[in-house]
XYZ file of C-alpha atoms in Angstrom:
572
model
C -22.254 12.082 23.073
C -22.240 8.554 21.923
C -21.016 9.125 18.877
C -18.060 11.159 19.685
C -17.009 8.902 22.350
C -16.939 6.456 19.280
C -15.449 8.368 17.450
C -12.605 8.639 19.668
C -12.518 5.106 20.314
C -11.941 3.986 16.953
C -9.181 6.594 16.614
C -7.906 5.150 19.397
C -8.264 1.556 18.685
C -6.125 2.513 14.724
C -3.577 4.198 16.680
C -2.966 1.163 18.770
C -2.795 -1.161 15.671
C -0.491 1.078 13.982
C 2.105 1.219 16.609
C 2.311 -2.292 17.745
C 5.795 -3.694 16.760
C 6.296 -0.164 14.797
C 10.241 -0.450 15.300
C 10.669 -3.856 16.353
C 11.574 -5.047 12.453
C 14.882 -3.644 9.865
C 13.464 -1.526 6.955
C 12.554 -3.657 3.844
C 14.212 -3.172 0.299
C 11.516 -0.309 -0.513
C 11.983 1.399 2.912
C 15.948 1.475 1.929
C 15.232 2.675 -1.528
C 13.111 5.806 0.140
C 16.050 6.586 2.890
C 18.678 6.909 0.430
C 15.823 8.806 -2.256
C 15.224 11.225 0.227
C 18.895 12.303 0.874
C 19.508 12.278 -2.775
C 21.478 9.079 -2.944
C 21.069 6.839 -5.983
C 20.705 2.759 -5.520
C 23.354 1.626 -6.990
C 25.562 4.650 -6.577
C 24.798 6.480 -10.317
C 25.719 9.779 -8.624
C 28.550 7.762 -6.088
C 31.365 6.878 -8.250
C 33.295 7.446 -5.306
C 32.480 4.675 -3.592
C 33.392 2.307 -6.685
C 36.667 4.658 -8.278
C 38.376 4.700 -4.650
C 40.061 2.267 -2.626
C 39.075 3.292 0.334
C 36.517 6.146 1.309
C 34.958 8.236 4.346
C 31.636 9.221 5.137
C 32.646 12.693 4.083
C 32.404 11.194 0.297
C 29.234 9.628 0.690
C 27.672 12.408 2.520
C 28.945 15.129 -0.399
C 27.022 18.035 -1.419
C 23.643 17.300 -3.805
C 21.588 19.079 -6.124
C 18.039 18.680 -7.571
C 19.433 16.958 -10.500
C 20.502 14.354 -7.709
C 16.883 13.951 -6.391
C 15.411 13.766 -9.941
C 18.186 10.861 -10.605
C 17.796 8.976 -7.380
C 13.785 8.555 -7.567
C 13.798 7.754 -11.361
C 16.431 5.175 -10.720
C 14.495 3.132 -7.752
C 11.035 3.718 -8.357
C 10.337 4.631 -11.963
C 10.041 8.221 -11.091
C 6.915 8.263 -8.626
C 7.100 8.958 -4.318
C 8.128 12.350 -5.053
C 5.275 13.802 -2.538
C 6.001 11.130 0.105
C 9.894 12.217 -0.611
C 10.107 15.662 -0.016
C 8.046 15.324 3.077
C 10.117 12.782 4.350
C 13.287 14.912 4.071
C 12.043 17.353 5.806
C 10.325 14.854 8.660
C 13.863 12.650 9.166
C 15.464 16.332 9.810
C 12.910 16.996 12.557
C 12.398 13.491 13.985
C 15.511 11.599 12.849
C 16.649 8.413 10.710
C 15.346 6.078 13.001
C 12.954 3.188 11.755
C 10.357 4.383 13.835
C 10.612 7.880 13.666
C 10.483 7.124 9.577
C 7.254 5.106 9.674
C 5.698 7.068 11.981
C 4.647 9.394 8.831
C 2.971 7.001 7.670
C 1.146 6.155 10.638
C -0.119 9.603 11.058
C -1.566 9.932 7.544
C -2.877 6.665 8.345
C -5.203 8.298 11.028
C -5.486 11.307 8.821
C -7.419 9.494 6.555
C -9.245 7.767 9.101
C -10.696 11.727 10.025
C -10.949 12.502 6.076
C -13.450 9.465 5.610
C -15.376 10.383 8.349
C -15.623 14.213 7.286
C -16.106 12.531 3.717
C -19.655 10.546 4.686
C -20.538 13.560 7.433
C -20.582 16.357 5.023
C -21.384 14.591 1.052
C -23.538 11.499 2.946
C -24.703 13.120 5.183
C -24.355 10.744 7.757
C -22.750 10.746 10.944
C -23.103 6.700 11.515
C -22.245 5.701 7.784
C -18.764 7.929 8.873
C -17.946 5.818 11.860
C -18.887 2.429 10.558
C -16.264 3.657 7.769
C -13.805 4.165 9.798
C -14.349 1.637 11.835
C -13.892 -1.125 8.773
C -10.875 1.626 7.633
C -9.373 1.488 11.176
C -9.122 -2.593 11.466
C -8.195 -3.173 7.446
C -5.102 -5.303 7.769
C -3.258 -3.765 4.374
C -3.675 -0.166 5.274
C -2.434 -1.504 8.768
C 0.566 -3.160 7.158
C 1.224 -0.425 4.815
C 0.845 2.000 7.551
C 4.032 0.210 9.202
C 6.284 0.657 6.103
C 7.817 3.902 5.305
C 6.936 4.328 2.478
C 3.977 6.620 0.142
C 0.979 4.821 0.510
C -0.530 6.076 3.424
C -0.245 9.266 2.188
C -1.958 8.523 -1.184
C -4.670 7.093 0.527
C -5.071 10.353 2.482
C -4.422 12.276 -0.959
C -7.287 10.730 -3.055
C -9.984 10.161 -0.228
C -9.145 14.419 -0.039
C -9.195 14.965 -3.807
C -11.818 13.360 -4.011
C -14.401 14.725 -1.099
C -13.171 18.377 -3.289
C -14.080 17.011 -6.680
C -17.476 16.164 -4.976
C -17.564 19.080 -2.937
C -17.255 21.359 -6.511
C -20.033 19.126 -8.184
C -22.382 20.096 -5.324
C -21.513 23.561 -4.872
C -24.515 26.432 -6.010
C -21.930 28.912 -7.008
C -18.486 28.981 -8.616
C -15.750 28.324 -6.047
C -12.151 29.132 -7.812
C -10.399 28.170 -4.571
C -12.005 25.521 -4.690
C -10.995 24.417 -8.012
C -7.372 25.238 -7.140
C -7.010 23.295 -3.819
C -8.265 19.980 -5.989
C -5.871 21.042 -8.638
C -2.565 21.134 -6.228
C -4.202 17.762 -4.102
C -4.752 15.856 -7.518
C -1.191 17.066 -8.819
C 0.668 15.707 -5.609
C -1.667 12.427 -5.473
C -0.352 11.777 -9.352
C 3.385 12.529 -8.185
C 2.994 10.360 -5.422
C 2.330 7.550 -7.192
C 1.636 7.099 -10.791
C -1.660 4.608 -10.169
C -3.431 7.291 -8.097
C -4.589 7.938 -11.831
C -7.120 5.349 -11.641
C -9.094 7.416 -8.669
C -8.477 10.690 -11.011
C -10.451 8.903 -14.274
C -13.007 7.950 -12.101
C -13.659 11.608 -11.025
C -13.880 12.117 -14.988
C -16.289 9.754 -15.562
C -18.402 11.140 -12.944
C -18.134 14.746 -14.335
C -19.251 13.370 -17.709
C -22.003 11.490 -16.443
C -23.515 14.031 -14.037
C -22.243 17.473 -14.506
C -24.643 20.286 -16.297
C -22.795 23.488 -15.173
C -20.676 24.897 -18.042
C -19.057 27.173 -15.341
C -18.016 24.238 -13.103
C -16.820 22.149 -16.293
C -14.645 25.596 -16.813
C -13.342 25.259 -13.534
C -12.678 21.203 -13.369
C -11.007 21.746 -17.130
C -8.476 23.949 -15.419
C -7.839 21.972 -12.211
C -6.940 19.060 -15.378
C -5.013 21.457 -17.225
C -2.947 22.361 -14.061
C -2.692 18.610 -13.449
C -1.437 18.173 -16.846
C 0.811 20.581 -17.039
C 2.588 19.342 -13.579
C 3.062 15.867 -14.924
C 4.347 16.546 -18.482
C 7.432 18.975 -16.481
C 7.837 15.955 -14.297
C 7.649 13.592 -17.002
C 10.287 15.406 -19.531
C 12.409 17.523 -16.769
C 11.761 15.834 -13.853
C 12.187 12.707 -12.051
C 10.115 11.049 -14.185
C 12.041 11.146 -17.544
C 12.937 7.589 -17.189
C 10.101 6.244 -16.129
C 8.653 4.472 -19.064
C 11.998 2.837 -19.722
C 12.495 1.959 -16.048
C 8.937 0.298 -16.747
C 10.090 -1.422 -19.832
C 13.302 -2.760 -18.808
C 11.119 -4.300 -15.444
C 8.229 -5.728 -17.295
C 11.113 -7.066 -19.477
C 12.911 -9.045 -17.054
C 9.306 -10.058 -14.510
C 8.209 -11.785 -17.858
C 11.493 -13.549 -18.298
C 11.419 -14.868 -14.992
C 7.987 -15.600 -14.626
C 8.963 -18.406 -18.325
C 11.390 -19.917 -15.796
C 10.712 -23.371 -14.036
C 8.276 -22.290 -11.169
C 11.446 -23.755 -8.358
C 14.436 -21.645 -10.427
C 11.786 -18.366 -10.379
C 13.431 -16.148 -7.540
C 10.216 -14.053 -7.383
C 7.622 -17.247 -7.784
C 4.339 -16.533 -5.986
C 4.387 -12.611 -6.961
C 5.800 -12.974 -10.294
C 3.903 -15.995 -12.865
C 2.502 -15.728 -16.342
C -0.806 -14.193 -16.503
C -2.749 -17.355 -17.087
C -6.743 -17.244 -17.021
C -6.168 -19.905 -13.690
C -3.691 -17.438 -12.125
C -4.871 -14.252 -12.853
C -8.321 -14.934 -11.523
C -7.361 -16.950 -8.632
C -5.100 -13.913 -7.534
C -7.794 -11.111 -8.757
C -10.113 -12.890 -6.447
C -7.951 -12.979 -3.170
C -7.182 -9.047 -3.820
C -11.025 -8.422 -4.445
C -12.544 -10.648 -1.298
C -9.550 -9.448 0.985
C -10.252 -5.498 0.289
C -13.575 -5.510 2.802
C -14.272 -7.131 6.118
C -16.907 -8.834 5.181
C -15.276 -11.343 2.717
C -11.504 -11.044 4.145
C -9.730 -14.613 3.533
C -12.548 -16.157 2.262
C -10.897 -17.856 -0.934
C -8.699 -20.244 0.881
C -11.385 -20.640 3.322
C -13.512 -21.984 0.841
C -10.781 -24.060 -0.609
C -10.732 -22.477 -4.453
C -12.561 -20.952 -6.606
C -14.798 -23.716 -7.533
C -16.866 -23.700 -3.828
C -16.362 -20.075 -3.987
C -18.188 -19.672 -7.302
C -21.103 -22.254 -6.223
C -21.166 -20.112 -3.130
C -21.685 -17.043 -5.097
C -24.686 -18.118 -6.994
C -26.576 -19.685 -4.181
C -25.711 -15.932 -2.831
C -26.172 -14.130 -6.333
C -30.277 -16.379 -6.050
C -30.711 -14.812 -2.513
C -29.908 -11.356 -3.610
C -32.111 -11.465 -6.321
C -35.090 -12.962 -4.176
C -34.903 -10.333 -1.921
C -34.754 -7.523 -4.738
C -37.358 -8.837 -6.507
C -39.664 -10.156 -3.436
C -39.742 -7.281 -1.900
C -42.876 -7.189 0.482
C -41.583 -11.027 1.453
C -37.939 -9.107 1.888
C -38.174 -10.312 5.904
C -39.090 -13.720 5.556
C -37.217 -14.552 2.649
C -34.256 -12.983 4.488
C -35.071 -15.542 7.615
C -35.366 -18.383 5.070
C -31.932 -17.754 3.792
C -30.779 -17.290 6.818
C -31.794 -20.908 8.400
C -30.526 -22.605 5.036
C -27.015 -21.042 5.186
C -26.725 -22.075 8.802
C -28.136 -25.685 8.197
C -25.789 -26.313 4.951
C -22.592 -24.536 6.613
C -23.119 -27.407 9.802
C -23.179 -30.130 7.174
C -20.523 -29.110 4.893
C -17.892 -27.583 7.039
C -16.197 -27.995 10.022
C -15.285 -26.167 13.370
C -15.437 -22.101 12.933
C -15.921 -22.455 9.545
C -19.326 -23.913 10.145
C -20.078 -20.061 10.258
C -18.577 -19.173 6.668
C -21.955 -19.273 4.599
C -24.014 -17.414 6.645
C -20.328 -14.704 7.032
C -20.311 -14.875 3.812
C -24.247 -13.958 3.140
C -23.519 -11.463 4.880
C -21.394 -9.705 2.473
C -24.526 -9.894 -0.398
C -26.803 -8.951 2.461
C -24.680 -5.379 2.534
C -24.439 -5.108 -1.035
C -28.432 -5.250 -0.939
C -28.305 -2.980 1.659
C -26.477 -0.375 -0.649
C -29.562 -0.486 -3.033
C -31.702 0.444 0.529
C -30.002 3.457 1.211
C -31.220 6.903 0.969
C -27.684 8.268 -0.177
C -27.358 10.123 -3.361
C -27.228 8.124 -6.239
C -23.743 9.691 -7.861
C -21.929 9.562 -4.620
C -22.893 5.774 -4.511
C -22.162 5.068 -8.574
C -19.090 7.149 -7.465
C -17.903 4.843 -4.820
C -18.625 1.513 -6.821
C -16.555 2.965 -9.577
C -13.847 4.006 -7.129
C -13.916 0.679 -5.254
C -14.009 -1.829 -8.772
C -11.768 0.187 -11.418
C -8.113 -0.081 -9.516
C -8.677 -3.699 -9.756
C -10.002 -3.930 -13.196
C -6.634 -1.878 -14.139
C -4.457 -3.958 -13.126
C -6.266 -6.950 -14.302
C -5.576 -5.268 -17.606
C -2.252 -4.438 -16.838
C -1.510 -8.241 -16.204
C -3.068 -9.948 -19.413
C -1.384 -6.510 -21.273
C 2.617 -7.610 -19.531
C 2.171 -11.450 -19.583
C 3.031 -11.630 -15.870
C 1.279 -10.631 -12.973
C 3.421 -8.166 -10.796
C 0.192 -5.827 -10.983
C -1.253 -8.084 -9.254
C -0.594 -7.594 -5.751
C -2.452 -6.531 -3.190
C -1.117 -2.938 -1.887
C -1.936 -2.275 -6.058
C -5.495 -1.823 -5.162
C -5.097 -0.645 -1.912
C -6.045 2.865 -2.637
C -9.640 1.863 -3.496
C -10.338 0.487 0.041
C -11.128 3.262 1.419
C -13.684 3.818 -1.039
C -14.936 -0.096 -0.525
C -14.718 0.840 3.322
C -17.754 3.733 2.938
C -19.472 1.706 0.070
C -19.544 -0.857 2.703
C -20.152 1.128 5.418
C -23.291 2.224 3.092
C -24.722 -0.852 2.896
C -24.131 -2.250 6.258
C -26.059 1.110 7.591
C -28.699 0.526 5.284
C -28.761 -3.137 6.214
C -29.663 -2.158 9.606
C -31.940 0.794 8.713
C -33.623 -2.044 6.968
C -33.946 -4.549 8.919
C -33.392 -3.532 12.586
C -34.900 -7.070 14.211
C -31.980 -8.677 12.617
C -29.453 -6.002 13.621
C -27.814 -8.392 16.718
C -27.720 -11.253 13.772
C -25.662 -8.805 11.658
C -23.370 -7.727 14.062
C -22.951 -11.118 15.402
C -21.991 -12.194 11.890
C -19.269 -9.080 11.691
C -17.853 -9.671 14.924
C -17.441 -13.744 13.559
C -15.648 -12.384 10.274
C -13.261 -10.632 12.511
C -11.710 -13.737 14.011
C -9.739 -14.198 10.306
C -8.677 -10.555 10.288
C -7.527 -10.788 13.383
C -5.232 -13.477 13.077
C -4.044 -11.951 9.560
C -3.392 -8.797 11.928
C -1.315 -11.157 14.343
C 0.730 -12.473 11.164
C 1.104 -8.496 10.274
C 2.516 -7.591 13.638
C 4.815 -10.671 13.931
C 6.141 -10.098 10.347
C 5.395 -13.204 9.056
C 2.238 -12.069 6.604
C 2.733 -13.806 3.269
C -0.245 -11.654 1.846
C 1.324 -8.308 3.301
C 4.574 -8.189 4.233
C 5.750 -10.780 1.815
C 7.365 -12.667 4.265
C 7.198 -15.956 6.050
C 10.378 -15.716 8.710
C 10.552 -12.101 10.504
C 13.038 -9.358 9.942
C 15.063 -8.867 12.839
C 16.058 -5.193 14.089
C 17.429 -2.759 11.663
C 20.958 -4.785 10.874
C 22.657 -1.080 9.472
C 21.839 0.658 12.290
C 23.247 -1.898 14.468
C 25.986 -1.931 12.440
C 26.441 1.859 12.602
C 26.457 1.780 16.541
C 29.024 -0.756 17.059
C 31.463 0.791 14.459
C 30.897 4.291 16.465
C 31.686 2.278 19.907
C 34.298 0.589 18.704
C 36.010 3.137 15.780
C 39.915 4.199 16.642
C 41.947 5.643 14.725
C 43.993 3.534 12.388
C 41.155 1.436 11.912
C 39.547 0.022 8.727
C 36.210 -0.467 7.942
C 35.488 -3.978 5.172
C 32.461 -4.014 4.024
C 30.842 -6.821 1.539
C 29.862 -6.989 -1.722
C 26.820 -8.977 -2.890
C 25.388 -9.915 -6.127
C 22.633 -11.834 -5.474
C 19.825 -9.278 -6.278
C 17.553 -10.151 -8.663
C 17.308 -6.727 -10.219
C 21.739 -6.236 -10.297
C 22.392 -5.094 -14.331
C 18.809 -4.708 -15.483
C 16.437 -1.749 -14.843
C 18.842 0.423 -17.187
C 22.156 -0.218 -15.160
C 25.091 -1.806 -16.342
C 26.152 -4.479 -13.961
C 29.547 -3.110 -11.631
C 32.448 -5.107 -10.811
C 31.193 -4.992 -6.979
C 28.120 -4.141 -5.345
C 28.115 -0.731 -3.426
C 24.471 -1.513 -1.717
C 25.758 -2.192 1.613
C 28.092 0.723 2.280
C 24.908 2.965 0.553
C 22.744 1.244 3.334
C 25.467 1.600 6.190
C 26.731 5.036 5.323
C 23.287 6.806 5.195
C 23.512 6.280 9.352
C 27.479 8.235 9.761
C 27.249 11.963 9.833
C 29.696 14.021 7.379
C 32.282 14.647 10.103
C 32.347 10.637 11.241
C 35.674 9.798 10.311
C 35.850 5.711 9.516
C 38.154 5.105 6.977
C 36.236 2.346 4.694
C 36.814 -0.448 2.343
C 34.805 -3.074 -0.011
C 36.006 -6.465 -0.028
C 34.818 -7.876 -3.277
C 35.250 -11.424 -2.294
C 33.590 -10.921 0.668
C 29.775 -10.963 0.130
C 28.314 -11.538 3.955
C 30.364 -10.481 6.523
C 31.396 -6.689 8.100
C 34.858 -6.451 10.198
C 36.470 -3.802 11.594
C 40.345 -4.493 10.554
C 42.260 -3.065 13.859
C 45.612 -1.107 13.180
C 47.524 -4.354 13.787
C 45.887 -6.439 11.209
C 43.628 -8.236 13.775
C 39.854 -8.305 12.571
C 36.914 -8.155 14.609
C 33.440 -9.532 12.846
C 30.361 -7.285 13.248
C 27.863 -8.596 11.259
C 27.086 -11.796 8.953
C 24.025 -11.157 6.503
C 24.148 -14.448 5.377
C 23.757 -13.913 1.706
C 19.879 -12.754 1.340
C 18.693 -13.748 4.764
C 19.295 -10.285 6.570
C 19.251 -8.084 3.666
C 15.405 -7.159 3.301
């Protein structure tokens, strides 16, 4: 009974965090890029040349008839080709539910709490553990990046949802007595769509390999996992040569081209500085190690908490000593445990100040778990399975960093879709921890409820909209400006009536990425547009001088000002 009543509660508790502020904030460049994807409208206008060849032009040209060509050009041309799984679900949700902000990001919200019931199902039925499931879910339910990216509309959600299922049916075939063909064809149609949806899903797929190489005996199974791969194969070469994804390598070029040329520039002239900067040894593993530490609740925000990664390093081999003690001192695991326990608490009152007094003993804590993985009773290829999961997507894009010169790769949502792999390996430990050690259990918990103080306020940022880590952002977006737009031109519309609209270069992508650069920018009437309906008849224009403000010109010349997006500070 308990444990269905938590259950429910921590469903509860994700839904809440998922919907506060849900609609309050405008869609962001990527949530733009997936409206006008999913109606198969290309950024920029490629398939639009309408809206640069006329003078003037209705929603009845913007809204004209499109074919699958159209949808294969308009994701290759904004995201190199990937989304395609998140896109053709989210044509067919904005038909049922609308256009709306909300309405749009509540799909991601809901296979945010599909995954939450996937990783419990996950450690229930492979870990056999009802407890290890909710602590999961639990750490899943609070993570403040799969909160965040559960607020954008956008495909991560629902690759996070993808791989957690691939991957319980890889396991699930590895475990299996006898062959199971459907089996082997549901994880060949999950792995397919996790790959379309976005191209680094790969990394969870080559972990599955490795795991098959390393622990799979049954030539029949190997028969079966051999033609879930071909299947996969086959799915991405079409996509790859006929499909949306025919441009992708050169999409990838022609970006990696221009994020290295800007990340040469004087750090003040780089438009992107802070994402974008050459892959130095200093900034590479100063930004590996914030991804790394802020993927768990145990060692969220610890690197600017410890001021670097000089304290953080001493830190780690006073921790690296303990861990070792207590591995090798086994029948002494108790008292050595206390020891460490009383040290970290007498060295964190000296050394540090306020909450932070706390930080050596939160952050033993985290080694304390990782021992506790080596305690538990859980299969030893589900575990290697989850350490691999949870340390390869960051070791990838390491690579991919050093391999570029600048370090794009490394942001955080890049590794996002090993968390909920770090969330069970965690969730592993912690149980074992406890199993372990049960006088210490209120110490433990104690020390998890402290660590949640930093997530919370990093959830606070996150719902506000001012999350540098998350939402890239420092002032908050204010309600959907196009949609408000959209309204006033339908209240205020009469006939004889012209539309201006602005044109803006200031985007840092405008004539790269494979374009040629346009004599004006189309972006705003693409933005404002996708909210008319076919039959709405506003007669519109682009002012190419004008690059902020909207006005509805009346019949008798006099012009009333709608909007001002002031340059970049309302265009998201």
């Amino acid at each position: 009974m308990l444990q269905r009543f938590s259950f429910v509660l921590i469903l509860v508790l994700a839904l809440c965090l998922r919907l506060i502020n849900l609609g309050e904030y405008g869609l962001n460049t990527d949530e733009k890029f997936t409206l006008l994807n999913i109606h198969g409208i290309c950024v920029g206008g490629y398939n639009q040349p309408e809206l640069y060849d006329k003078e003037v032009f209705t929603p009845k040209d913007y809204w004209k008839d499109r074919n699958l060509q159209d949808y294969y050009q308009a994701v290759a041309r904004a995201d190199f080709g990937t989304h395609i799984t998140h896109n053709t679900l989210m044509h067919v949700w904005v038909k049922v539910f609308g256009k709306s902000d909300i309405a749009m990001r509540l799909m991601s919200v809901l296979f945010s709490m599909l995954l939450l019931v996937m990783i419990f199902w996950f450690c229930k039925d492979l870990l056999d553990s009802v407890p290890i499931g909710l602590w999961a879910m639990f750490f899943v339910a609070i993570d403040p990046l799969l909160i965040s990216q559960a607020h954008f509309a956008r495909s991560y959600s629902l690759s996070f949802f993808l791989l957690v299922v691939a991957s319980y049916l890889f396991l699930k075939l590895l475990k299996s007595d006898s062959k199971n063909v459907k089996l082997a064809i549901l994880y060949a149609a999950v792995a397919s769509l996790s790959l379309l949806n976005h191209y680094l899903n790969f990394v969870i797929l080559l972990v599955h390999v490795v795991i098959a190489v390393v622990y799979l005996r049954n030539a029949k199974k190997w028969y079966f996992l051999l033609g879930a791969g071909a299947f996969t194969l086959a799915v991405m070469a079409y996509w790859m040569v006929a499909g949306g994804g025919q441009w992708s390598m050169q999409f990838l070029e022609d970006k990696n081209a221009l994020h290295l040329a800007l990340s040469k520039l004087p750090y003040l002239e780089n438009p992107m500085r802070g994402i974008v900067e050459p892959s130095t040894l200093t900034n590479v593993s100063k930004m590996a190690s914030s991804m790394i530490l802020d993927a768990n609740v145990f060692s969220f925000d610890f690197l600017p908490t410890f001021n670097g990664i000089r304290n953080l390093s001493i830190f780690i081999v006073f921790a690296s000593a303990s861990l070792i003690s207590l591995v090798f001192f086994k029948k002494y695991s108790k008292f050595i445990l206390g020891v460490i326990v009383v040290i970290a608490a007498g060295a964190g009152i000296v050394f540090f100040n306020g909450f932070d007094k706390t930080l050596l003993l939160r952050g033993l804590l985290l080694f304390a778990v990782i021992y506790g993985i080596s305690l538990s009773k859980i299969l030893r290829k589900y575990v290697v399975f989850l350490i691999l999961a949870s340390i390869l997507p960051l070791l990838y894009v390491i690579f991919d960093a050093f391999k570029s010169g600048h370090t794009t790769s490394l942001s955080h949502r890049y590794i996002a879709n090993s968390i909920p792999f770090i969330a069970m390996l965690m969730a592993v430990g912690f149980y074992g921890l406890i199993q372990n050690f049960k006088p210490f259990t209120p110490v433990f918990i104690l020390l998890l409820a402290l660590q949640l103080f930093p997530l919370g306020k990093e959830l606070n940022l996150i719902f506000e909209d001012v999350s540098a880590r998350y939402s890239f952002r420092t002032e908050a977006r204010i309600p959907n400006p196009y949609w408000a737009v959209a309204e006033k031109v339908k209240s205020n519309y009469n006939k004889g009536d012209t539309l201006i609209l602005p044109s803006f270069d200031g985007n840092v992508y405008t004539g790269h990425l494979g374009e040629a650069e346009k004599p004006k920018s189309i972006l705003d009437a693409q933005y404002l547009n996708i909210y008319f309906e076919p039959n709405d008849y506003f007669i519109q224009r682009i002012d190419q001088s004008e690059p902020n403000k909207v006005f509805l010109q009346k019949e008798n010349g006099e012009r009333l000002l709608l909007f001002d997006f002031n340059n970049s500070k309302y265009r998201y």
